[in-house]
Short mmCIF file of C-alpha atoms and ligand atoms in Angstrom, two decimals:
data_model
loop_
_atom_site.label_atom_id
_atom_site.label_comp_id
_atom_site.label_asym_id
_atom_site.label_seq_id
_atom_site.Cartn_x
_atom_site.Cartn_y
_atom_site.Cartn_z
CA MET A 1024 2.74 -24.80 3.05
CA ARG A 1025 2.53 -25.85 6.70
CA LEU A 1026 2.96 -29.54 7.02
CA VAL A 1027 3.34 -32.17 9.73
CA LEU A 1028 5.03 -35.50 9.07
CA VAL A 1029 4.08 -38.54 11.16
CA GLY A 1030 4.96 -42.20 10.92
CA PRO A 1031 6.67 -44.91 12.93
CA PRO A 1032 10.40 -44.86 13.64
CA GLY A 1033 12.21 -45.86 10.45
CA ALA A 1034 9.31 -45.02 8.14
CA GLY A 1035 11.53 -42.48 6.37
CA LYS A 1036 10.30 -39.19 7.84
CA GLY A 1037 13.75 -37.60 8.10
CA THR A 1038 14.83 -38.83 4.68
CA GLN A 1039 11.71 -37.52 2.97
CA ALA A 1040 11.52 -34.32 5.05
CA VAL A 1041 14.73 -33.01 3.48
CA ARG A 1042 13.38 -33.64 -0.01
CA ILE A 1043 9.94 -32.16 0.65
CA ALA A 1044 11.45 -29.09 2.32
CA GLU A 1045 13.71 -28.47 -0.65
CA ARG A 1046 10.94 -28.92 -3.18
CA TYR A 1047 8.49 -26.56 -1.47
CA GLY A 1048 11.07 -24.06 -0.18
CA ILE A 1049 10.27 -24.43 3.50
CA PRO A 1050 12.43 -25.33 6.51
CA ALA A 1051 12.31 -28.91 7.81
CA ILE A 1052 12.15 -28.86 11.59
CA SER A 1053 12.97 -32.20 13.22
CA THR A 1054 12.54 -32.32 16.99
CA GLY A 1055 14.71 -35.48 17.05
CA ASP A 1056 17.53 -33.67 15.20
CA ILE A 1057 17.31 -30.66 17.51
CA PHE A 1058 17.48 -32.93 20.56
CA ARG A 1059 20.42 -34.91 19.11
CA ALA A 1060 22.34 -31.69 18.36
CA ASN A 1061 21.78 -30.58 21.96
CA VAL A 1062 22.87 -33.94 23.35
CA LYS A 1063 26.03 -33.71 21.27
CA GLY A 1064 26.65 -30.14 22.40
CA GLU A 1065 26.03 -31.16 26.02
CA THR A 1066 23.60 -28.26 26.52
CA GLU A 1067 21.04 -28.07 29.35
CA LEU A 1068 18.31 -29.11 26.88
CA GLY A 1069 20.44 -32.04 25.76
CA LYS A 1070 20.96 -33.16 29.35
CA LYS A 1071 17.20 -33.07 29.94
CA ALA A 1072 16.45 -35.06 26.77
CA GLN A 1073 19.19 -37.69 26.70
CA GLU A 1074 17.91 -40.25 29.19
CA PHE A 1075 14.45 -40.28 27.61
CA MET A 1076 15.86 -40.63 24.09
CA ASN A 1077 18.19 -43.46 25.06
CA ALA A 1078 15.23 -45.32 26.58
CA GLY A 1079 13.04 -44.75 23.50
CA LEU A 1080 10.61 -42.62 25.50
CA LEU A 1081 9.17 -39.21 24.70
CA VAL A 1082 10.99 -36.23 26.16
CA PRO A 1083 8.55 -34.49 28.58
CA ASP A 1084 6.01 -32.27 26.86
CA GLU A 1085 6.95 -29.07 28.68
CA VAL A 1086 10.52 -29.36 27.35
CA THR A 1087 9.49 -30.29 23.79
CA ASN A 1088 6.64 -27.80 23.47
CA ALA A 1089 8.80 -24.88 24.63
CA MET A 1090 11.50 -25.86 22.14
CA VAL A 1091 9.03 -25.99 19.22
CA ARG A 1092 7.40 -22.71 20.26
CA ASP A 1093 10.82 -21.02 20.15
CA ARG A 1094 11.59 -22.54 16.77
CA LEU A 1095 8.29 -21.44 15.24
CA ALA A 1096 8.98 -17.88 16.41
CA GLN A 1097 11.92 -17.61 14.00
CA ASP A 1098 11.58 -15.63 10.78
CA ASP A 1099 12.33 -18.45 8.35
CA VAL A 1100 8.97 -20.14 9.02
CA ALA A 1101 7.07 -17.25 7.39
CA PRO A 1102 6.64 -19.10 4.03
CA GLY A 1103 5.68 -22.29 5.87
CA PHE A 1104 7.37 -25.21 7.58
CA LEU A 1105 7.54 -28.94 7.83
CA LEU A 1106 7.46 -30.45 11.32
CA ASP A 1107 9.11 -33.88 11.45
CA GLY A 1108 8.41 -35.77 14.67
CA TYR A 1109 6.10 -33.24 16.32
CA PRO A 1110 3.36 -33.44 17.55
CA ARG A 1111 3.83 -36.92 18.99
CA ASN A 1112 0.97 -37.18 21.44
CA PRO A 1113 -2.47 -35.55 21.80
CA GLY A 1114 -1.16 -32.99 24.34
CA GLN A 1115 1.47 -31.80 21.86
CA ALA A 1116 -1.17 -31.64 19.11
CA ALA A 1117 -3.28 -29.35 21.32
CA GLU A 1118 -0.23 -27.21 22.06
CA LEU A 1119 0.57 -26.92 18.35
CA GLU A 1120 -2.99 -25.73 17.72
CA ALA A 1121 -2.41 -22.98 20.31
CA MET A 1122 0.93 -22.00 18.74
CA LEU A 1123 -0.67 -21.79 15.30
CA GLU A 1124 -3.51 -19.68 16.64
CA ASP A 1125 -0.95 -17.23 18.06
CA LEU A 1126 0.73 -17.13 14.64
CA GLU A 1127 -2.69 -16.72 12.97
CA ALA A 1128 -1.86 -19.76 10.86
CA THR A 1129 -3.35 -23.18 10.15
CA LEU A 1130 -1.95 -26.52 9.07
CA ASP A 1131 -2.43 -27.47 5.43
CA VAL A 1132 -1.70 -31.16 5.61
CA VAL A 1133 -0.54 -33.96 7.90
CA LEU A 1134 1.37 -36.58 5.97
CA GLU A 1135 1.56 -40.07 7.45
CA ILE A 1136 4.29 -42.30 6.03
CA THR A 1137 3.42 -45.95 6.59
CA ALA A 1138 5.75 -48.96 6.55
CA ASP A 1139 5.52 -52.43 8.00
CA LEU A 1140 7.14 -53.46 11.26
CA ASP A 1141 9.73 -55.83 9.81
CA GLU A 1142 10.88 -53.23 7.30
CA VAL A 1143 11.26 -50.38 9.79
CA THR A 1144 13.11 -52.64 12.23
CA ALA A 1145 15.49 -53.81 9.49
CA ARG A 1146 16.15 -50.20 8.40
CA LEU A 1147 16.94 -49.07 11.93
CA LEU A 1148 19.21 -52.03 12.68
CA LYS A 1149 21.05 -51.31 9.45
CA ARG A 1150 21.42 -47.67 10.45
CA ALA A 1151 22.79 -48.82 13.83
CA GLU A 1152 25.66 -50.50 12.01
CA ILE A 1153 26.40 -47.39 9.97
CA GLU A 1154 25.72 -44.51 12.36
CA GLY A 1155 25.60 -46.12 15.81
CA ARG A 1156 22.60 -44.07 17.00
CA ALA A 1157 22.13 -44.87 20.70
CA ASP A 1158 18.41 -45.61 20.32
CA ASP A 1159 18.77 -47.98 17.33
CA THR A 1160 19.16 -51.15 19.42
CA GLU A 1161 16.59 -53.96 19.26
CA ASP A 1162 15.16 -53.28 22.74
CA VAL A 1163 14.92 -49.53 22.25
CA ILE A 1164 13.45 -49.88 18.75
CA ARG A 1165 10.72 -52.10 20.27
CA GLU A 1166 10.01 -49.44 22.89
CA ARG A 1167 9.92 -46.65 20.29
CA LEU A 1168 7.43 -48.62 18.20
CA LYS A 1169 5.27 -49.19 21.29
CA VAL A 1170 5.36 -45.48 22.14
CA TYR A 1171 4.37 -44.73 18.54
CA GLU A 1172 1.33 -47.02 18.72
CA GLU A 1173 0.22 -45.78 22.13
CA SER A 1174 0.95 -42.06 21.91
CA THR A 1175 1.42 -40.98 18.30
CA ALA A 1176 -1.06 -43.12 16.35
CA PRO A 1177 -3.93 -41.24 18.12
CA VAL A 1178 -2.47 -37.99 16.76
CA ALA A 1179 -2.81 -39.29 13.20
CA ALA A 1180 -6.39 -40.33 14.01
CA PHE A 1181 -7.12 -36.84 15.38
CA TYR A 1182 -5.93 -35.19 12.16
CA ALA A 1183 -7.84 -37.72 10.06
CA GLU A 1184 -11.03 -36.65 11.83
CA HIS A 1185 -10.21 -33.05 10.87
CA GLY A 1186 -9.73 -33.99 7.21
CA LEU A 1187 -6.01 -33.12 7.22
CA LEU A 1188 -4.44 -36.57 7.04
CA VAL A 1189 -2.88 -37.92 3.86
CA LYS A 1190 -1.37 -41.41 4.03
CA VAL A 1191 1.51 -42.41 1.79
CA ASP A 1192 3.04 -45.86 1.48
CA GLY A 1193 6.66 -45.65 2.66
CA MET A 1194 7.68 -49.08 1.37
CA GLY A 1195 10.00 -49.34 -1.63
CA ALA A 1196 12.88 -47.21 -2.83
CA VAL A 1197 13.43 -43.71 -1.42
CA ASP A 1198 12.78 -42.07 -4.83
CA GLU A 1199 9.53 -44.00 -5.30
CA VAL A 1200 8.30 -42.83 -1.90
CA THR A 1201 9.24 -39.23 -2.72
CA ASP A 1202 7.26 -39.45 -5.98
CA ARG A 1203 4.20 -40.74 -4.09
CA ILE A 1204 4.49 -37.91 -1.57
CA VAL A 1205 4.85 -35.19 -4.21
CA THR A 1206 1.88 -36.58 -6.14
CA ALA A 1207 -0.23 -36.66 -2.97
CA LEU A 1208 0.78 -33.15 -1.90
CA ASP A 1209 0.30 -31.61 -5.34
CA ALA A 1210 -3.18 -33.15 -5.50
CA ARG A 1211 -4.26 -31.28 -2.33
P1 AP5 B 2559 13.25 -38.98 16.01
O1 AP5 B 2559 14.58 -38.54 15.60
O2 AP5 B 2559 12.06 -38.24 15.53
O3 AP5 B 2559 13.18 -40.53 15.69
P2 AP5 B 2559 12.03 -41.48 15.08
O4 AP5 B 2559 10.68 -40.94 14.97
O5 AP5 B 2559 12.19 -42.72 15.87
O6 AP5 B 2559 12.48 -41.51 13.64
P3 AP5 B 2559 13.75 -42.07 12.92
O7 AP5 B 2559 14.72 -40.95 12.72
O8 AP5 B 2559 14.31 -43.29 13.56
O9 AP5 B 2559 13.08 -42.56 11.60
P4 AP5 B 2559 12.47 -41.73 10.38
O10 AP5 B 2559 11.05 -42.07 10.19
O11 AP5 B 2559 12.85 -40.28 10.47
O12 AP5 B 2559 13.26 -42.44 9.24
P5 AP5 B 2559 14.64 -42.02 8.55
O13 AP5 B 2559 14.38 -41.17 7.37
O14 AP5 B 2559 15.58 -41.51 9.60
O15 AP5 B 2559 13.14 -39.03 17.61
C1 AP5 B 2559 14.13 -39.61 18.39
C2 AP5 B 2559 13.80 -39.42 19.86
O16 AP5 B 2559 13.77 -38.02 20.17
C3 AP5 B 2559 12.43 -39.93 20.31
O17 AP5 B 2559 12.44 -41.32 20.61
C4 AP5 B 2559 12.20 -39.08 21.55
O18 AP5 B 2559 12.95 -39.54 22.66
C5 AP5 B 2559 12.75 -37.73 21.12
N1 AP5 B 2559 11.72 -36.91 20.47
C6 AP5 B 2559 11.68 -36.49 19.18
N2 AP5 B 2559 10.57 -35.78 18.94
C7 AP5 B 2559 9.88 -35.73 20.10
C8 AP5 B 2559 8.63 -35.18 20.48
N3 AP5 B 2559 7.86 -34.49 19.61
N4 AP5 B 2559 8.22 -35.35 21.77
C9 AP5 B 2559 8.99 -36.00 22.66
N5 AP5 B 2559 10.17 -36.58 22.36
C10 AP5 B 2559 10.61 -36.45 21.08
O19 AP5 B 2559 15.12 -43.45 8.03
C11 AP5 B 2559 15.55 -44.46 8.91
C12 AP5 B 2559 16.62 -45.30 8.18
O20 AP5 B 2559 16.02 -45.94 7.06
C13 AP5 B 2559 17.76 -44.45 7.63
O21 AP5 B 2559 18.96 -45.18 7.74
C14 AP5 B 2559 17.37 -44.23 6.16
O22 AP5 B 2559 18.49 -44.07 5.34
C15 AP5 B 2559 16.64 -45.53 5.84
N6 AP5 B 2559 15.56 -45.36 4.86
C16 AP5 B 2559 14.68 -44.33 4.76
N7 AP5 B 2559 13.82 -44.54 3.74
C17 AP5 B 2559 14.14 -45.75 3.21
C18 AP5 B 2559 13.60 -46.53 2.12
N8 AP5 B 2559 12.54 -46.10 1.41
N9 AP5 B 2559 14.17 -47.71 1.86
C19 AP5 B 2559 15.24 -48.16 2.59
N10 AP5 B 2559 15.80 -47.46 3.61
C20 AP5 B 2559 15.24 -46.26 3.93
#
């Protein structure tokens, strides 16, 4: 299965990605996690990404696309993969199409996890208290939500036009959301 996960910050993409990946035996590839690991390791990639992440903005496409292209060239994606947080704008979606063409592969499904604004904000502010992620402040959360509406929502619309989009309600307990996702994926 080749799957893309979209949804606003705090919708539960990362949480559900781990569960979906385990269930279907595919690697979960989170561009946010890769960037955070590079920021922590103070690599060149991390240095390029950090200021954008801290401001709640997208890391430039040329950096992100090259990173995903490298990741999809690794052997473990042969049985499929789950992309969490990529593509995040129409340019990245076009680039992913090109990568898939080179791999002679197609996407099976794009899963959109939905959740309302108050809920995602509350989840992220709670995470700020626990994990202290630099971009989980009120101002940056607002910016990330704006970037989602302006840049990423059109990606979901693009996949909907191509008949690939499946929407799942991300409100409620984590297990309930997982059950909805599994039901929706198994029905495809
Ligand atoms: P990224 O790491 O992708 O952040 P995000 O999209 O803002 O997503 P989050 O991790 O905040 O939320 P999530 O939907 O994964 O929810 P989660 O499961 O974590 O990106 C960070 C930054 O990296 C971007 O702003 C950008 O700068 C850069 N970047 C990444 N990809 C890029 C790209 N393609 N192009 C350019 N730049 C890119 O859950 C959130 C919290 O809620 C957790 O504490 C969790 O425990 C809790 N929670 C989850 N589900 C529930 C539930 N059902 N009920 C209650 N709590 C829940």
